[in-house]
Amino acid sequence: MASASPQRSQCDWPTGGIQTTDGVENQKFNMATRWGLCGAGKISHDFSVAMKTLPPGDHQIAVIASRSLERSKEFAKKHGIPKAYGSYEELANDPDIDIVYLGVLHTEHWRVGLLFLKAGKNVLCEKPFAMNSRQVKDLVATAKKNNVFLMEAIWSRCFPVHAEVRRLLSEEAVGELKLVKAYFGSPQLHIPRSVEKELGGGALLDIGVYCLQFVLMVFNGERPESIQATGVLLDSGVDESVVVVMKFSRNRMAFCAFSIAARLPNDAVVSGTKGSITVLGPMHCPTTLRVNDKETEYPLPEPCLPLNFTNSTGLRYEAEEVRQCLLKGLKESPRMPLADSVLLTEIMDEIRKQVGVAFSQDSQ
């Protein structure tokens, strides 16, 4: 591993400050999208590193905000960010940002998300969108009321592998679709946010969401006709391992298994009457696609600083998706529509009901 000093210099934003549009609409394509980061944790670190793999003329991190000014300043120094705030409210009131990346604990997504949306800010909110479908619908309604962009950061949808899967399915490359399988298992029982109910723990909200979103992508956002779920719970009351079977129209099926106790293949397979498409693990941030017997690689750029999570430079894809949406004046992403996020959370609500997991937010 290279020394800290050269790594840091490679990750610095170019000098000269953040470009602004000066209110000139026809100049917006030449200006960088100005990001404000909310939360100075591990995912925000990885997001910042991923952004450095994109052209600096297209993306700039202008501000980092957390509940600790000291922590924000430390984060800003490490990543070469010009402004640091010690509160979320300061970020909400900053007129010089184009979009907020919300990377706080998901128990806070609803409350903090509403703060930014009501302040007229565009928002990219980390997954899971919120703790239940009621909160998600509230966020969506608030975004529409304030005429701002909102997207759940299901980064998987923006990977080239997922784009190729959608293309292949549109061409019926494996014939008539019959069965989708998705697995995600990662031993995480030692991580407090994964196991504690007060922190929104459990396999479903943390990693099961990736399996379910893949199924919904394959079925074009169609609501399943039936959902059958079973699982085992930890003593804390959150789900440790869950298996879900869904039936869709025209006798099509989906099977998902996810666990924070066991290591699973972490791949996804789409099977049809003429073959199969396999997204090799890690299916939530994939770099390899197999169509029948042919494999194709989609390599990621190397990070300029060590990452906390697998393949995190792939966060660049969702950042660029957001930029393109903003440039086109869109209020949601066609790759991860808000209707998909609502349906995804409704399905997770039903799974939790069947498995027996309830959060305090469900009764608020």
CSV table of C-alpha atoms in Angstrom, one decimal:
chain,number,residue,atom,x,y,z
A,1,MET,CA,0.0,0.0,0.0
A,2,ALA,CA,1.3,3.4,-0.9
A,3,SER,CA,2.0,6.0,1.8
A,4,ALA,CA,-0.8,8.2,3.1
A,5,SER,CA,0.7,11.4,1.6
A,6,PRO,CA,0.7,10.5,-2.1
A,7,GLN,CA,-2.7,8.8,-1.7
A,8,ARG,CA,-4.1,12.0,-0.3
A,9,SER,CA,-2.7,14.1,-3.1
A,10,GLN,CA,-4.2,11.8,-5.7
A,11,CYS,CA,-7.6,12.2,-4.1
A,12,ASP,CA,-7.5,16.0,-3.9
A,13,TRP,CA,-9.9,18.0,-6.0
A,14,PRO,CA,-8.2,20.3,-8.5
A,15,THR,CA,-7.6,23.8,-7.2
A,16,GLY,CA,-9.7,26.7,-8.4
A,17,GLY,CA,-12.8,26.1,-6.3
A,18,ILE,CA,-16.3,24.9,-7.4
A,19,GLN,CA,-17.7,26.0,-10.7
A,20,THR,CA,-21.1,27.6,-10.6
A,21,THR,CA,-23.7,28.2,-13.3
A,22,ASP,CA,-24.2,31.9,-12.4
A,23,GLY,CA,-27.9,31.3,-13.3
A,24,VAL,CA,-27.1,30.8,-17.0
A,25,GLU,CA,-29.2,27.9,-18.1
A,26,ASN,CA,-27.4,27.1,-21.3
A,27,GLN,CA,-24.1,26.8,-19.5
A,28,LYS,CA,-25.2,24.0,-17.2
A,29,PHE,CA,-23.8,21.3,-19.4
A,30,ASN,CA,-20.3,22.8,-18.9
A,31,MET,CA,-20.5,23.0,-15.2
A,32,ALA,CA,-19.7,20.5,-12.5
A,33,THR,CA,-22.5,19.0,-10.5
A,34,ARG,CA,-21.9,20.3,-7.0
A,35,TRP,CA,-22.4,17.7,-4.3
A,36,GLY,CA,-23.1,18.1,-0.6
A,37,LEU,CA,-22.4,15.1,1.5
A,38,CYS,CA,-24.5,14.4,4.6
A,39,GLY,CA,-22.7,12.1,7.0
A,40,ALA,CA,-19.0,11.5,7.4
A,41,GLY,CA,-19.1,7.8,7.8
A,42,LYS,CA,-17.7,4.8,5.9
A,43,ILE,CA,-20.1,5.0,2.9
A,44,SER,CA,-19.4,8.8,2.4
A,45,HIS,CA,-15.7,8.0,2.4
A,46,ASP,CA,-16.1,5.5,-0.3
A,47,PHE,CA,-18.5,7.8,-2.3
A,48,SER,CA,-15.8,10.5,-2.1
A,49,VAL,CA,-13.1,8.2,-3.4
A,50,ALA,CA,-15.4,7.0,-6.2
A,51,MET,CA,-16.1,10.5,-7.3
A,52,LYS,CA,-12.3,11.1,-7.9
A,53,THR,CA,-12.5,8.5,-10.7
A,54,LEU,CA,-14.9,10.9,-12.6
A,55,PRO,CA,-13.9,14.0,-14.6
A,56,PRO,CA,-13.5,16.9,-12.1
A,57,GLY,CA,-15.3,19.1,-14.6
A,58,ASP,CA,-18.4,17.0,-14.2
A,59,HIS,CA,-18.5,16.4,-10.4
A,60,GLN,CA,-17.3,18.4,-7.4
A,61,ILE,CA,-17.9,17.7,-3.7
A,62,ALA,CA,-18.5,21.2,-2.4
A,63,VAL,CA,-19.5,20.5,1.2
A,64,ILE,CA,-19.3,17.8,3.9
A,65,ALA,CA,-21.8,18.0,6.8
A,66,SER,CA,-22.1,15.9,9.9
A,67,ARG,CA,-23.3,16.4,13.5
A,68,SER,CA,-19.7,17.0,14.5
A,69,LEU,CA,-17.8,20.0,13.0
A,70,GLU,CA,-14.5,18.4,14.1
A,71,ARG,CA,-15.4,15.2,12.2
A,72,SER,CA,-16.5,17.1,9.2
A,73,LYS,CA,-13.3,19.1,9.1
A,74,GLU,CA,-11.2,16.0,9.4
A,75,PHE,CA,-13.2,14.4,6.5
A,76,ALA,CA,-12.9,17.5,4.4
A,77,LYS,CA,-9.1,17.6,4.9
A,78,LYS,CA,-8.7,13.9,4.0
A,79,HIS,CA,-10.8,14.3,0.8
A,80,GLY,CA,-9.9,17.9,-0.3
A,81,ILE,CA,-13.4,19.3,0.3
A,82,PRO,CA,-13.5,23.1,0.6
A,83,LYS,CA,-16.4,23.4,3.1
A,84,ALA,CA,-17.3,21.6,6.3
A,85,TYR,CA,-20.4,22.0,8.5
A,86,GLY,CA,-21.2,20.7,12.0
A,87,SER,CA,-25.0,20.4,11.3
A,88,TYR,CA,-27.3,19.1,8.7
A,89,GLU,CA,-29.3,22.4,8.8
A,90,GLU,CA,-26.3,24.3,7.5
A,91,LEU,CA,-26.1,22.0,4.5
A,92,ALA,CA,-29.9,22.4,3.9
A,93,ASN,CA,-29.5,26.1,3.8
A,94,ASP,CA,-26.4,26.2,1.5
A,95,PRO,CA,-27.5,27.7,-1.8
A,96,ASP,CA,-24.3,26.6,-3.6
A,97,ILE,CA,-25.0,22.8,-4.0
A,98,ASP,CA,-26.9,21.0,-6.6
A,99,ILE,CA,-27.6,17.7,-4.8
A,100,VAL,CA,-27.3,16.2,-1.3
A,101,TYR,CA,-25.9,12.6,-0.9
A,102,LEU,CA,-27.6,11.2,2.2
A,103,GLY,CA,-25.2,8.7,3.8
A,104,VAL,CA,-26.4,8.6,7.4
A,105,LEU,CA,-27.8,5.6,9.3
A,106,HIS,CA,-31.0,4.4,7.6
A,107,THR,CA,-33.1,5.0,10.8
A,108,GLU,CA,-32.4,8.7,10.1
A,109,HIS,CA,-33.2,8.7,6.3
A,110,TRP,CA,-36.8,9.8,6.7
A,111,ARG,CA,-36.2,12.6,9.2
A,112,VAL,CA,-33.1,14.0,7.6
A,113,GLY,CA,-34.4,13.4,4.0
A,114,LEU,CA,-37.5,15.5,4.8
A,115,LEU,CA,-35.2,18.3,6.1
A,116,PHE,CA,-33.4,18.6,2.7
A,117,LEU,CA,-36.5,18.0,0.5
A,118,LYS,CA,-38.4,20.7,2.3
A,119,ALA,CA,-35.5,23.0,1.9
A,120,GLY,CA,-35.8,22.5,-1.9
A,121,LYS,CA,-32.7,20.3,-2.2
A,122,ASN,CA,-32.3,17.4,-4.7
A,123,VAL,CA,-31.5,14.2,-2.8
A,124,LEU,CA,-29.7,10.9,-3.5
A,125,CYS,CA,-30.6,8.8,-0.4
A,126,GLU,CA,-28.7,5.7,0.5
A,127,LYS,CA,-30.5,2.4,0.7
A,128,PRO,CA,-32.7,1.3,2.3
A,129,PHE,CA,-34.8,4.4,1.5
A,130,ALA,CA,-36.4,4.4,4.9
A,131,MET,CA,-37.7,2.0,7.6
A,132,ASN,CA,-41.0,1.3,6.0
A,133,SER,CA,-43.3,2.1,3.0
A,134,ARG,CA,-45.1,4.8,4.9
A,135,GLN,CA,-41.9,6.7,5.4
A,136,VAL,CA,-40.9,6.2,1.8
A,137,LYS,CA,-44.2,7.4,0.5
A,138,ASP,CA,-43.8,10.5,2.7
A,139,LEU,CA,-40.4,11.2,1.2
A,140,VAL,CA,-41.7,10.8,-2.4
A,141,ALA,CA,-44.7,13.0,-1.8
A,142,THR,CA,-42.5,15.7,-0.3
A,143,ALA,CA,-40.1,15.6,-3.2
A,144,LYS,CA,-43.0,16.0,-5.7
A,145,LYS,CA,-44.5,18.8,-3.6
A,146,ASN,CA,-41.2,20.7,-3.7
A,147,ASN,CA,-40.5,19.8,-7.3
A,148,VAL,CA,-37.0,18.3,-6.5
A,149,PHE,CA,-35.1,15.3,-7.7
A,150,LEU,CA,-35.2,12.2,-5.4
A,151,MET,CA,-33.5,8.8,-5.9
A,152,GLU,CA,-32.9,5.8,-3.7
A,153,ALA,CA,-29.2,5.0,-4.0
A,154,ILE,CA,-29.6,1.4,-5.3
A,155,TRP,CA,-26.2,1.7,-7.0
A,156,SER,CA,-26.5,-1.8,-8.5
A,157,ARG,CA,-29.0,-0.4,-11.0
A,158,CYS,CA,-26.4,1.9,-12.5
A,159,PHE,CA,-23.6,-0.7,-13.1
A,160,PRO,CA,-22.9,-1.6,-16.7
A,161,VAL,CA,-23.6,-5.3,-15.9
A,162,HIS,CA,-27.2,-4.4,-14.8
A,163,ALA,CA,-27.6,-2.3,-17.9
A,164,GLU,CA,-26.6,-5.3,-20.0
A,165,VAL,CA,-29.0,-7.6,-18.2
A,166,ARG,CA,-31.9,-5.2,-19.0
A,167,ARG,CA,-30.8,-5.0,-22.7
A,168,LEU,CA,-30.6,-8.8,-23.0
A,169,LEU,CA,-34.0,-9.2,-21.4
A,170,SER,CA,-35.5,-6.7,-23.8
A,171,GLU,CA,-34.2,-8.7,-26.7
A,172,GLU,CA,-35.5,-12.0,-25.1
A,173,ALA,CA,-31.9,-13.3,-25.2
A,174,VAL,CA,-32.8,-16.3,-23.0
A,175,GLY,CA,-36.2,-16.9,-24.4
A,176,GLU,CA,-39.3,-16.7,-22.2
A,177,LEU,CA,-38.4,-15.7,-18.6
A,178,LYS,CA,-39.2,-18.4,-16.0
A,179,LEU,CA,-37.2,-18.1,-12.8
A,180,VAL,CA,-35.0,-15.5,-11.1
A,181,LYS,CA,-32.7,-16.4,-8.2
A,182,ALA,CA,-30.6,-14.0,-6.1
A,183,TYR,CA,-28.4,-14.7,-3.1
A,184,PHE,CA,-26.6,-12.4,-0.7
A,185,GLY,CA,-24.9,-13.7,2.5
A,186,SER,CA,-22.2,-11.9,4.5
A,187,PRO,CA,-21.2,-12.7,8.0
A,188,GLN,CA,-22.0,-9.5,9.9
A,189,LEU,CA,-23.0,-10.5,13.3
A,190,HIS,CA,-20.1,-8.5,14.8
A,191,ILE,CA,-21.3,-5.2,13.3
A,192,PRO,CA,-23.7,-3.3,15.7
A,193,ARG,CA,-25.8,-1.7,12.9
A,194,SER,CA,-26.4,-5.1,11.4
A,195,VAL,CA,-27.8,-6.7,14.6
A,196,GLU,CA,-29.3,-4.0,16.8
A,197,LYS,CA,-33.0,-3.2,16.3
A,198,GLU,CA,-32.6,0.4,17.3
A,199,LEU,CA,-30.1,0.9,14.5
A,200,GLY,CA,-32.4,-0.7,11.9
A,201,GLY,CA,-30.5,-4.0,11.8
A,202,GLY,CA,-31.3,-7.3,10.1
A,203,ALA,CA,-30.4,-9.0,6.8
A,204,LEU,CA,-33.5,-7.7,4.9
A,205,LEU,CA,-32.9,-4.0,5.1
A,206,ASP,CA,-29.1,-4.1,4.8
A,207,ILE,CA,-28.5,-6.7,2.1
A,208,GLY,CA,-31.8,-8.5,1.2
A,209,VAL,CA,-32.8,-5.2,-0.5
A,210,TYR,CA,-30.2,-5.9,-3.2
A,211,CYS,CA,-31.8,-9.3,-4.1
A,212,LEU,CA,-35.3,-7.9,-4.1
A,213,GLN,CA,-34.4,-4.9,-6.3
A,214,PHE,CA,-32.7,-7.2,-8.8
A,215,VAL,CA,-35.9,-9.3,-9.0
A,216,LEU,CA,-38.0,-6.1,-9.5
A,217,MET,CA,-35.6,-4.9,-12.2
A,218,VAL,CA,-35.9,-8.2,-14.1
A,219,PHE,CA,-39.7,-8.1,-13.9
A,220,ASN,CA,-39.9,-4.3,-14.8
A,221,GLY,CA,-41.3,-3.1,-11.6
A,222,GLU,CA,-44.2,-5.6,-11.7
A,223,ARG,CA,-45.9,-6.3,-8.3
A,224,PRO,CA,-45.7,-10.0,-7.4
A,225,GLU,CA,-49.0,-12.0,-7.2
A,226,SER,CA,-47.8,-13.7,-4.0
A,227,ILE,CA,-45.0,-13.5,-1.5
A,228,GLN,CA,-44.0,-16.3,0.9
A,229,ALA,CA,-41.2,-15.6,3.4
A,230,THR,CA,-39.7,-17.5,6.3
A,231,GLY,CA,-36.7,-16.7,8.4
A,232,VAL,CA,-34.9,-16.9,11.7
A,233,LEU,CA,-34.4,-14.0,14.1
A,234,LEU,CA,-31.6,-13.0,16.4
A,235,ASP,CA,-32.3,-12.4,20.1
A,236,SER,CA,-32.4,-8.7,19.3
A,237,GLY,CA,-35.5,-9.3,17.2
A,238,VAL,CA,-34.1,-8.6,13.8
A,239,ASP,CA,-33.8,-11.1,11.0
A,240,GLU,CA,-30.6,-13.1,10.7
A,241,SER,CA,-31.5,-15.2,7.6
A,242,VAL,CA,-34.5,-15.1,5.3
A,243,VAL,CA,-35.8,-17.0,2.3
A,244,VAL,CA,-38.4,-15.4,0.0
A,245,VAL,CA,-40.4,-17.0,-2.8
A,246,MET,CA,-42.4,-14.7,-5.1
A,247,LYS,CA,-44.8,-15.6,-7.9
A,248,PHE,CA,-45.3,-13.2,-10.8
A,249,SER,CA,-47.8,-13.2,-13.6
A,250,ARG,CA,-47.6,-15.8,-16.4
A,251,ASN,CA,-46.3,-18.4,-13.9
A,252,ARG,CA,-42.9,-16.8,-13.4
A,253,MET,CA,-41.1,-17.2,-10.1
A,254,ALA,CA,-38.4,-15.6,-8.0
A,255,PHE,CA,-36.3,-17.0,-5.2
A,256,CYS,CA,-34.2,-15.0,-2.8
A,257,ALA,CA,-32.0,-16.0,0.1
A,258,PHE,CA,-30.0,-13.6,2.3
A,259,SER,CA,-28.2,-13.8,5.6
A,260,ILE,CA,-26.0,-11.8,7.9
A,261,ALA,CA,-24.7,-15.0,9.5
A,262,ALA,CA,-23.7,-17.2,6.5
A,263,ARG,CA,-21.6,-16.6,3.4
A,264,LEU,CA,-23.6,-17.3,0.3
A,265,PRO,CA,-22.7,-17.3,-3.4
A,266,ASN,CA,-23.8,-13.7,-3.8
A,267,ASP,CA,-24.8,-14.2,-7.4
A,268,ALA,CA,-28.0,-13.8,-9.3
A,269,VAL,CA,-29.4,-16.0,-12.1
A,270,VAL,CA,-32.1,-15.2,-14.7
A,271,SER,CA,-33.3,-18.4,-16.3
A,272,GLY,CA,-35.4,-18.7,-19.5
A,273,THR,CA,-36.6,-21.3,-22.0
A,274,LYS,CA,-33.5,-20.7,-24.1
A,275,GLY,CA,-30.7,-20.2,-21.6
A,276,SER,CA,-29.6,-18.2,-18.6
A,277,ILE,CA,-27.9,-14.9,-17.5
A,278,THR,CA,-25.7,-15.1,-14.4
A,279,VAL,CA,-24.5,-12.0,-12.6
A,280,LEU,CA,-21.5,-13.3,-10.8
A,281,GLY,CA,-20.8,-12.3,-7.2
A,282,PRO,CA,-20.8,-9.7,-5.8
A,283,MET,CA,-24.2,-9.4,-7.5
A,284,HIS,CA,-24.9,-6.0,-5.9
A,285,CYS,CA,-21.8,-4.4,-7.4
A,286,PRO,CA,-20.9,-6.8,-10.2
A,287,THR,CA,-18.0,-6.8,-12.7
A,288,THR,CA,-18.6,-10.1,-14.4
A,289,LEU,CA,-21.6,-11.3,-16.5
A,290,ARG,CA,-22.1,-14.7,-17.9
A,291,VAL,CA,-24.6,-15.3,-20.7
A,292,ASN,CA,-25.0,-19.1,-21.1
A,293,ASP,CA,-21.3,-20.0,-21.4
A,294,LYS,CA,-19.8,-16.6,-22.4
A,295,GLU,CA,-18.3,-14.4,-19.7
A,296,THR,CA,-17.7,-10.6,-20.1
A,297,GLU,CA,-15.7,-8.5,-17.6
A,298,TYR,CA,-16.6,-4.9,-16.7
A,299,PRO,CA,-13.5,-3.7,-14.7
A,300,LEU,CA,-13.7,-0.9,-12.2
A,301,PRO,CA,-11.1,1.9,-11.8
A,302,GLU,CA,-8.6,1.6,-8.9
A,303,PRO,CA,-9.3,3.7,-5.8
A,304,CYS,CA,-6.9,6.4,-4.7
A,305,LEU,CA,-7.5,5.6,-1.0
A,306,PRO,CA,-8.4,2.3,0.7
A,307,LEU,CA,-12.2,1.5,0.6
A,308,ASN,CA,-14.5,0.2,3.3
A,309,PHE,CA,-16.8,-1.8,1.0
A,310,THR,CA,-16.4,-4.1,-2.0
A,311,ASN,CA,-16.1,-2.5,-5.4
A,312,SER,CA,-17.0,0.9,-4.0
A,313,THR,CA,-15.5,2.9,-6.9
A,314,GLY,CA,-18.6,1.6,-8.7
A,315,LEU,CA,-20.5,4.4,-6.8
A,316,ARG,CA,-19.3,6.5,-9.7
A,317,TYR,CA,-22.0,5.1,-11.8
A,318,GLU,CA,-24.9,6.3,-9.7
A,319,ALA,CA,-23.2,9.7,-9.3
A,320,GLU,CA,-23.1,10.0,-13.1
A,321,GLU,CA,-26.7,8.8,-13.4
A,322,VAL,CA,-27.7,11.6,-11.0
A,323,ARG,CA,-25.8,14.2,-13.0
A,324,GLN,CA,-27.5,13.1,-16.3
A,325,CYS,CA,-30.9,13.2,-14.7
A,326,LEU,CA,-30.3,16.7,-13.3
A,327,LEU,CA,-29.0,17.9,-16.7
A,328,LYS,CA,-32.2,16.6,-18.3
A,329,GLY,CA,-34.4,18.3,-15.7
A,330,LEU,CA,-35.7,14.9,-14.5
A,331,LYS,CA,-37.2,14.6,-11.0
A,332,GLU,CA,-36.4,10.8,-10.7
A,333,SER,CA,-34.1,8.3,-12.3
A,334,PRO,CA,-35.5,6.0,-15.0
A,335,ARG,CA,-33.0,3.3,-13.7
A,336,MET,CA,-34.4,3.4,-10.2
A,337,PRO,CA,-37.9,5.0,-10.5
A,338,LEU,CA,-39.6,6.1,-7.3
A,339,ALA,CA,-42.4,3.6,-8.0
A,340,ASP,CA,-39.8,0.8,-7.8
A,341,SER,CA,-38.6,2.2,-4.4
A,342,VAL,CA,-42.2,2.3,-3.1
A,343,LEU,CA,-42.9,-1.3,-4.3
A,344,LEU,CA,-39.6,-2.5,-3.0
A,345,THR,CA,-40.4,-1.2,0.5
A,346,GLU,CA,-43.9,-2.5,0.4
A,347,ILE,CA,-42.5,-6.0,-0.3
A,348,MET,CA,-40.0,-5.6,2.5
A,349,ASP,CA,-42.9,-4.6,4.8
A,350,GLU,CA,-44.7,-7.8,3.9
A,351,ILE,CA,-41.6,-10.0,4.4
A,352,ARG,CA,-41.0,-8.4,7.8
A,353,LYS,CA,-44.6,-9.1,8.7
A,354,GLN,CA,-44.4,-12.8,7.7
A,355,VAL,CA,-41.0,-13.3,9.4
A,356,GLY,CA,-42.0,-11.3,12.6
A,357,VAL,CA,-39.8,-8.2,12.6
A,358,ALA,CA,-41.2,-4.9,13.7
A,359,PHE,CA,-39.5,-1.6,14.3
A,360,SER,CA,-40.5,1.3,16.5
A,361,GLN,CA,-41.0,3.3,13.3
A,362,ASP,CA,-43.9,1.0,12.2
A,363,SER,CA,-46.1,2.3,15.0
A,364,GLN,CA,-45.2,6.0,14.8
